[in-house]
Short mmCIF file of C-alpha atoms in Angstrom, two decimals:
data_model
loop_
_atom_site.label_atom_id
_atom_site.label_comp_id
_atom_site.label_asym_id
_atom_site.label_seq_id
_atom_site.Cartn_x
_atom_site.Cartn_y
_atom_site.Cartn_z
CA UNK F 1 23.44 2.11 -137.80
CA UNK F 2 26.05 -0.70 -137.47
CA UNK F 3 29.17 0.77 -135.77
CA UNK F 4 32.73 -0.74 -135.58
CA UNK F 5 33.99 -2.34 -132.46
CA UNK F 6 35.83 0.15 -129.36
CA UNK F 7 39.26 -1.70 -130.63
CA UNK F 8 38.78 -1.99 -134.18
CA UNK F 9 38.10 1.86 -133.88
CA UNK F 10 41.49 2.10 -132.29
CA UNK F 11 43.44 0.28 -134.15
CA UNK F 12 41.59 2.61 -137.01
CA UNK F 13 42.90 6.06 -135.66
CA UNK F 14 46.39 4.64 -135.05
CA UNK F 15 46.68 3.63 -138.85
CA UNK F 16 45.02 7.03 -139.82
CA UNK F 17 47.41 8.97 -137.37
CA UNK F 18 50.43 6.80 -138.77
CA UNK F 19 49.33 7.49 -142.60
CA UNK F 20 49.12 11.41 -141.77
CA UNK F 21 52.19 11.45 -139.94
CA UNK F 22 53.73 9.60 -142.94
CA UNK F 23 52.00 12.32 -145.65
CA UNK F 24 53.64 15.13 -143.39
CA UNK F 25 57.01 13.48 -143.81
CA UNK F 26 56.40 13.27 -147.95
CA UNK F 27 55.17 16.57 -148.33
CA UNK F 28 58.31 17.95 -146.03
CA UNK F 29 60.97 15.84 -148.14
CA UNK F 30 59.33 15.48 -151.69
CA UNK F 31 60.77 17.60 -154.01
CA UNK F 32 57.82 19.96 -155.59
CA UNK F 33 56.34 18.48 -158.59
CA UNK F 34 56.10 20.08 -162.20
CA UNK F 35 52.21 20.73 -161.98
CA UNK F 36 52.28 22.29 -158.57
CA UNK F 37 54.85 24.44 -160.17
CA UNK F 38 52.35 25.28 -162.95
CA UNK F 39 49.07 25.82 -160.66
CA UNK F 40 51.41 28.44 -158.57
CA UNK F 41 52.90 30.66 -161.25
CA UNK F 42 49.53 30.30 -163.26
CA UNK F 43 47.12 30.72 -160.42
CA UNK F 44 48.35 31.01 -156.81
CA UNK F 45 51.09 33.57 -157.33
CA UNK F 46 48.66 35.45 -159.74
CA UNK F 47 45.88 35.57 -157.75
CA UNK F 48 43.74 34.24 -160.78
CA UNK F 49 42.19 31.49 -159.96
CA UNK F 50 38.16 31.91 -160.54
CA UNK F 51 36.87 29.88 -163.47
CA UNK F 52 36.59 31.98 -166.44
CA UNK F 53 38.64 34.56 -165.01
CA UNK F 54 41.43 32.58 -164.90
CA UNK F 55 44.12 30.77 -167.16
CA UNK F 56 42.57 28.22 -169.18
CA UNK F 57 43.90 24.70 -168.46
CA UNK F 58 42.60 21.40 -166.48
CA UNK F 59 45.77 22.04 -164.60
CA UNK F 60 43.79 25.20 -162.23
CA UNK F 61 42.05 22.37 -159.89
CA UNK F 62 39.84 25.46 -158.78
CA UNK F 63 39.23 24.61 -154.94
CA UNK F 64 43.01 23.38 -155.00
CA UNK F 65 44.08 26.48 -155.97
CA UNK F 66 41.88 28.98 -154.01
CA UNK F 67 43.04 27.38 -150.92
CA UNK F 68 46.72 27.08 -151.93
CA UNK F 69 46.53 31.15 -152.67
CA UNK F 70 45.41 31.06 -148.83
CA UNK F 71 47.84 29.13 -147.69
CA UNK F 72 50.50 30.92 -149.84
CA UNK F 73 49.57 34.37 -147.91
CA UNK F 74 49.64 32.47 -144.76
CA UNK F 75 52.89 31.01 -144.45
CA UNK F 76 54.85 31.95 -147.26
CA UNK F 77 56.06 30.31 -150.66
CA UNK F 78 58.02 27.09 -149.12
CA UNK F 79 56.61 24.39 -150.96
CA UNK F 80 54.79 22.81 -147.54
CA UNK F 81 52.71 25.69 -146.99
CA UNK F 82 51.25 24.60 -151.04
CA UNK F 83 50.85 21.42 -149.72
CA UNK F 84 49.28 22.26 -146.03
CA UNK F 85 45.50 22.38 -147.77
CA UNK F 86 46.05 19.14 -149.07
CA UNK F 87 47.05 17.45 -145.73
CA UNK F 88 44.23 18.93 -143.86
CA UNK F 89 41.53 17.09 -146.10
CA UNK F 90 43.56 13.96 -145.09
CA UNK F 91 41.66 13.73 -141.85
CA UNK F 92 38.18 14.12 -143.71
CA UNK F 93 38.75 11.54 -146.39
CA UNK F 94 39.85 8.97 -142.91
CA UNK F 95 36.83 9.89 -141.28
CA UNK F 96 34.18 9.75 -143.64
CA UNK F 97 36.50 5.93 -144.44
CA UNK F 98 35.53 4.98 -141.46
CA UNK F 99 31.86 6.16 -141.20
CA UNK F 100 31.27 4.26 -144.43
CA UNK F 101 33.21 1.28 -143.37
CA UNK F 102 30.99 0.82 -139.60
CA UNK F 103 27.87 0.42 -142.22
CA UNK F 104 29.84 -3.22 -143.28
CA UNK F 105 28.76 -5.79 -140.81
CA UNK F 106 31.16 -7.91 -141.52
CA UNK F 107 34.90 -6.88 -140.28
CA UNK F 108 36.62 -8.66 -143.02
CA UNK F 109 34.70 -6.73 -145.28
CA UNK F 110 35.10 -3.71 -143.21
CA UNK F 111 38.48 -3.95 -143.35
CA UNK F 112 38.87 -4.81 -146.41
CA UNK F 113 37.54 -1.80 -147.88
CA UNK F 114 39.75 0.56 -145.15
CA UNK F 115 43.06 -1.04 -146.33
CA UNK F 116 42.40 -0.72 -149.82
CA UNK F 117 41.62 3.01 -149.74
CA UNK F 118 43.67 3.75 -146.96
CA UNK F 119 46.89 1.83 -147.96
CA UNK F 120 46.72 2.45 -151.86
CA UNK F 121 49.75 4.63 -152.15
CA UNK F 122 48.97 5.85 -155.93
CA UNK F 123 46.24 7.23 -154.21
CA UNK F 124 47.18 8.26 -150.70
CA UNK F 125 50.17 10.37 -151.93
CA UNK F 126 47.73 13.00 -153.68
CA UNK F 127 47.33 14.16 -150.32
CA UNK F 128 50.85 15.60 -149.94
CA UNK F 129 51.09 17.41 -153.04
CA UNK F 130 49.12 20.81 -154.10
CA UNK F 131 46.54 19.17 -156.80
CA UNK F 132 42.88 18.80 -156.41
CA UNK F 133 42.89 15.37 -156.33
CA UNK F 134 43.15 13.93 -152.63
CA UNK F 135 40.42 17.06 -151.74
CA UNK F 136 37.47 15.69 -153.97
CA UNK F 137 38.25 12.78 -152.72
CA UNK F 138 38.10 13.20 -149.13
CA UNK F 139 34.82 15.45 -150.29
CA UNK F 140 33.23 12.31 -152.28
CA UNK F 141 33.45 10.06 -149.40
CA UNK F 142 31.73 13.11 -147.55
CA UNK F 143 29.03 13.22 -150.06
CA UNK F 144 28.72 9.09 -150.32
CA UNK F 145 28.35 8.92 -146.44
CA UNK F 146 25.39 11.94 -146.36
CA UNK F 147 24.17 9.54 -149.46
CA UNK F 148 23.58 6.80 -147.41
CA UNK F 149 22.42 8.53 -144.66
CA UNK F 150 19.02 10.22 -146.69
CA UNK F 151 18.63 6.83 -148.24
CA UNK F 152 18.73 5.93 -144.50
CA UNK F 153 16.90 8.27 -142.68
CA UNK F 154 15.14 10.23 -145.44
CA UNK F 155 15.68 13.61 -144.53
CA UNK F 156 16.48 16.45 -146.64
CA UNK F 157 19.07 17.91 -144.78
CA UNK F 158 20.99 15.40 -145.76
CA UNK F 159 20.65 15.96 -149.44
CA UNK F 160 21.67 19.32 -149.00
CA UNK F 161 25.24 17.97 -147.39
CA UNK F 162 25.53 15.48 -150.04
CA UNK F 163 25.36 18.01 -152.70
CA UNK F 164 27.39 20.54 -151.27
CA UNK F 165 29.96 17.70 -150.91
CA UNK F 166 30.01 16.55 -154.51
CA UNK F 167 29.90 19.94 -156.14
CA UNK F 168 32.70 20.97 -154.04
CA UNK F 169 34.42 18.24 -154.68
CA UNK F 170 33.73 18.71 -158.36
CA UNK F 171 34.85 21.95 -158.10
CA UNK F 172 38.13 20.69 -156.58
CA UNK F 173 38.63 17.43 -159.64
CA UNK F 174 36.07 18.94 -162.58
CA UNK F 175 36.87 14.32 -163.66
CA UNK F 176 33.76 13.80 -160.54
CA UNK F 177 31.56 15.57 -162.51
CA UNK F 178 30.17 12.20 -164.09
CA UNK F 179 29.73 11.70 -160.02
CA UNK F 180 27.59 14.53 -159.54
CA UNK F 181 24.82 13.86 -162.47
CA UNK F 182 24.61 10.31 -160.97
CA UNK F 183 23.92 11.46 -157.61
CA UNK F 184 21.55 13.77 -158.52
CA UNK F 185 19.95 12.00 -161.13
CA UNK F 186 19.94 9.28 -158.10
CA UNK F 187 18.33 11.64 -155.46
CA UNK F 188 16.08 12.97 -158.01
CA UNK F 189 14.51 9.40 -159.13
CA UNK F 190 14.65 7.80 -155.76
CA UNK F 191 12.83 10.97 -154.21
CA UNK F 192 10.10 10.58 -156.70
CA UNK F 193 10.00 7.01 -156.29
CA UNK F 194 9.32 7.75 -152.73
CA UNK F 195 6.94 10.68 -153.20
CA UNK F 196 5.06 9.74 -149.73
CA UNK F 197 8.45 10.11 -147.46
CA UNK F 198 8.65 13.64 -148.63
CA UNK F 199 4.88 14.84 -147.86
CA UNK F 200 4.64 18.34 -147.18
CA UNK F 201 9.35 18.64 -148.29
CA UNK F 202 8.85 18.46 -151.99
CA UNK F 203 9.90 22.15 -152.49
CA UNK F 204 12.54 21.76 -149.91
CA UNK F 205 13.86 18.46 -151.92
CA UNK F 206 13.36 20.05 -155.38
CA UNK F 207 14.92 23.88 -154.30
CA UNK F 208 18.22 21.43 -153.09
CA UNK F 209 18.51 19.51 -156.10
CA UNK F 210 18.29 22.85 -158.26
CA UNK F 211 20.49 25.60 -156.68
CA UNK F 212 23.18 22.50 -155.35
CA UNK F 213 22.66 20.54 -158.52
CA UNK F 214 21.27 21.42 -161.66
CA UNK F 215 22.85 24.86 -161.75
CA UNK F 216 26.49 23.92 -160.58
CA UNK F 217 26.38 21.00 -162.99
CA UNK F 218 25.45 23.73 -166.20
CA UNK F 219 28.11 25.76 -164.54
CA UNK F 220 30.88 22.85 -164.88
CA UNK F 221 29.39 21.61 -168.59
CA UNK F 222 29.93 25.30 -169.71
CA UNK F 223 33.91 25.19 -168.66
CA UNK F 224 34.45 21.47 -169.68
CA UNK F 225 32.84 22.68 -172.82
CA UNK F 226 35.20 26.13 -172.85
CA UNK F 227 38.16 23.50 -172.21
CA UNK F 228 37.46 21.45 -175.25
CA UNK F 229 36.57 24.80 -177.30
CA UNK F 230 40.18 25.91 -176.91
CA UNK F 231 41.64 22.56 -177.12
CA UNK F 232 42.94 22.14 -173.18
CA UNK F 233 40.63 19.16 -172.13
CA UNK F 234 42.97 16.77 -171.32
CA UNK F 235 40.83 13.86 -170.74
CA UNK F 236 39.95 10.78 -172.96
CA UNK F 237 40.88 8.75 -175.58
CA UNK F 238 40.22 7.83 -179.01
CA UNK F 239 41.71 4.13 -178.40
CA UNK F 240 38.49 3.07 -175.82
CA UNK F 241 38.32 2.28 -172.73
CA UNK F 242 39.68 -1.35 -172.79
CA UNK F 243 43.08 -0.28 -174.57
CA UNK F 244 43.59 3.12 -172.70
CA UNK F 245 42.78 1.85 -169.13
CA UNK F 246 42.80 -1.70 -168.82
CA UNK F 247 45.66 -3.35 -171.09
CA UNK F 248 47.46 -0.81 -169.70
CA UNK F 249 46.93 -1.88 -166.42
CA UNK F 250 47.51 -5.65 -167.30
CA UNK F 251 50.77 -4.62 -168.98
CA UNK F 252 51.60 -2.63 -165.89
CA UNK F 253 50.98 -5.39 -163.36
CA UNK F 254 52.42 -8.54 -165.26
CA UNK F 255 54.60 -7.21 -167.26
CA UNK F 256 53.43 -8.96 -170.31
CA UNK F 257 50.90 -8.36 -173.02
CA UNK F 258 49.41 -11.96 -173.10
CA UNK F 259 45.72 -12.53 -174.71
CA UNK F 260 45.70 -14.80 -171.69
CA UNK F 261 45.76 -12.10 -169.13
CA UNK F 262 42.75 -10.33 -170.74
CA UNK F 263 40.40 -13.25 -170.73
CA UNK F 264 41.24 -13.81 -166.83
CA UNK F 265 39.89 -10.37 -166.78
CA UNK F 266 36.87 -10.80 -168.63
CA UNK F 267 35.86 -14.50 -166.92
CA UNK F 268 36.86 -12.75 -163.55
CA UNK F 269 34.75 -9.65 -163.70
CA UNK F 270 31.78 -11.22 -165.55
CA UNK F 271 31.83 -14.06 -163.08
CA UNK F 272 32.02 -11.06 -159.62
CA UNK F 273 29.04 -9.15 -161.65
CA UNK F 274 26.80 -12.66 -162.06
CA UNK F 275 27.66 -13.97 -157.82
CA UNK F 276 26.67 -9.82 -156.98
CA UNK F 277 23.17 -10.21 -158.86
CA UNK F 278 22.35 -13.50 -157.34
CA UNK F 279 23.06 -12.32 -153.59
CA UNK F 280 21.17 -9.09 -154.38
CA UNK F 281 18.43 -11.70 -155.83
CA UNK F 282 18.82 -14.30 -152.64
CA UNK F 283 19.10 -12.31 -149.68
CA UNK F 284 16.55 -8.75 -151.45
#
């Protein structure tokens, strides 16, 4: 295992420290925000939380919530004690950043990869707010890191912590379900691929896969399908992909809704996707 260097490592926990510092600060000063509003009078204040025992919107982040309802009969109903779950996962979604990054060998790409999750403010600020967002992330990287690790090491402890990560994650942000079936649909393929490293674990593999991954994932299908049933899915778009996500973006970013702009994007990303299959070709 490639590890970072004693003073890139401290460098590291200063800019983590600083960034959680700086979250504490938001989620003191921020005013609340309209759907932590909603998520406590719908589900921390009630009590009601529990998929399908619970109010039926995409706004109950379940893991969010459960721990905000904790929190709230901790320290009270100021808005930081909504927020204190939130700011706790901070530290796991730096740590498991910086596991994943000492696997780069190469600092600039090490670094590359901590500064643009760690400094991404879009993203960073879900951390100081009551939603489920900043959680499953923080959990993802969890379950990415105990991903590498079994493909690593092969052991199927390490399946079991990658599941647990991504289907709590999931059940934090029910958007990394499309996460989950790839990693277990990954686990599941590369395990039989690999049938000799598991001699004598196949029941251990296959029990982990089922009770931490086939059954959670039904469990999740049945309330996305529930959501869409009563009309509270709030996810998609019947414009595609490209127009939803992507002009958007362009439009966002220059300012301009130029044809030019969109064939940059095209060239650029079909030229990065040819240069990645001919290093994975060259160096195997």
């Amino acid at each position: 295992m490639n590890r970072m260097r004693l003073s890139e490592t401290r460098i590291y926990i200063c800019l983590a420290l600083f960034l959680w510092i700086y979250l504490w600060l938001r989620a003191i000063f921020i005013p609340i925000a309209h759907d932590e509003v909603a998520t406590f009078f719908y589900y921390v204040h009630t009590g009601k939380f529990f998929p399908f025992f619970s109010h039926w919107d995409t706004n109950n982040h379940y893991l969010n919530s459960a721990l905000t309802w904790i929190s709230y009969h901790l320290f009270g109903s100021a808005p930081l004690a909504f927020r204190i779950p939130n700011l706790l996962f901070a530290p796991v979604f730096f740590y498991f950043c910086y596991r994943i990054a000492s696997v780069l060998q190469h600092p600039l790409l090490r670094w590359t990869f901590i500064l643009s999750l760690c400094l991404a403010h879009s993203f960073l600020e879900f951390f100081a707010i009551s939603r489920g967002y900043g959680i499953s992330m923080a959990l993802f990287l969890g379950a990415a890191w105990f991903l590498i690790k079994f493909i690593r090491t092969n052991a199927p402890r390490h399946i079991g912590f990658c599941l647990l990560f991504i289907l709590l994650g999931t059940y934090a942000n029910l958007a990394l379900i499309n996460s989950f079936v790839l990693i277990v649909f990954f686990i599941l393929i590369y395990s039989i691929l690999n049938e000799k490293l598991f001699a004598g674990k196949d029941k251990k593999v296959l029990g982990l896969l089922f009770f931490l991954g086939f059954v959670p994932i039904g469990l999740f299908g049945l309330i996305l399908l529930r959501l869409k049933f009563m009309g509270n899915l709030w996810a998609g778009s019947a414009n595609g992909l490209w127009n939803a996500t992507v002009k958007t973006l362009i439009q966002l970013i220059t300012t301009s809704d130029a044809p030019v702009f969109s064939y940059f994007i095209i060239f650029y990303s079909t030229a990065s996707l040819l240069l990645f299959l001919l290093i994975i070709i060259k160096k195997k």
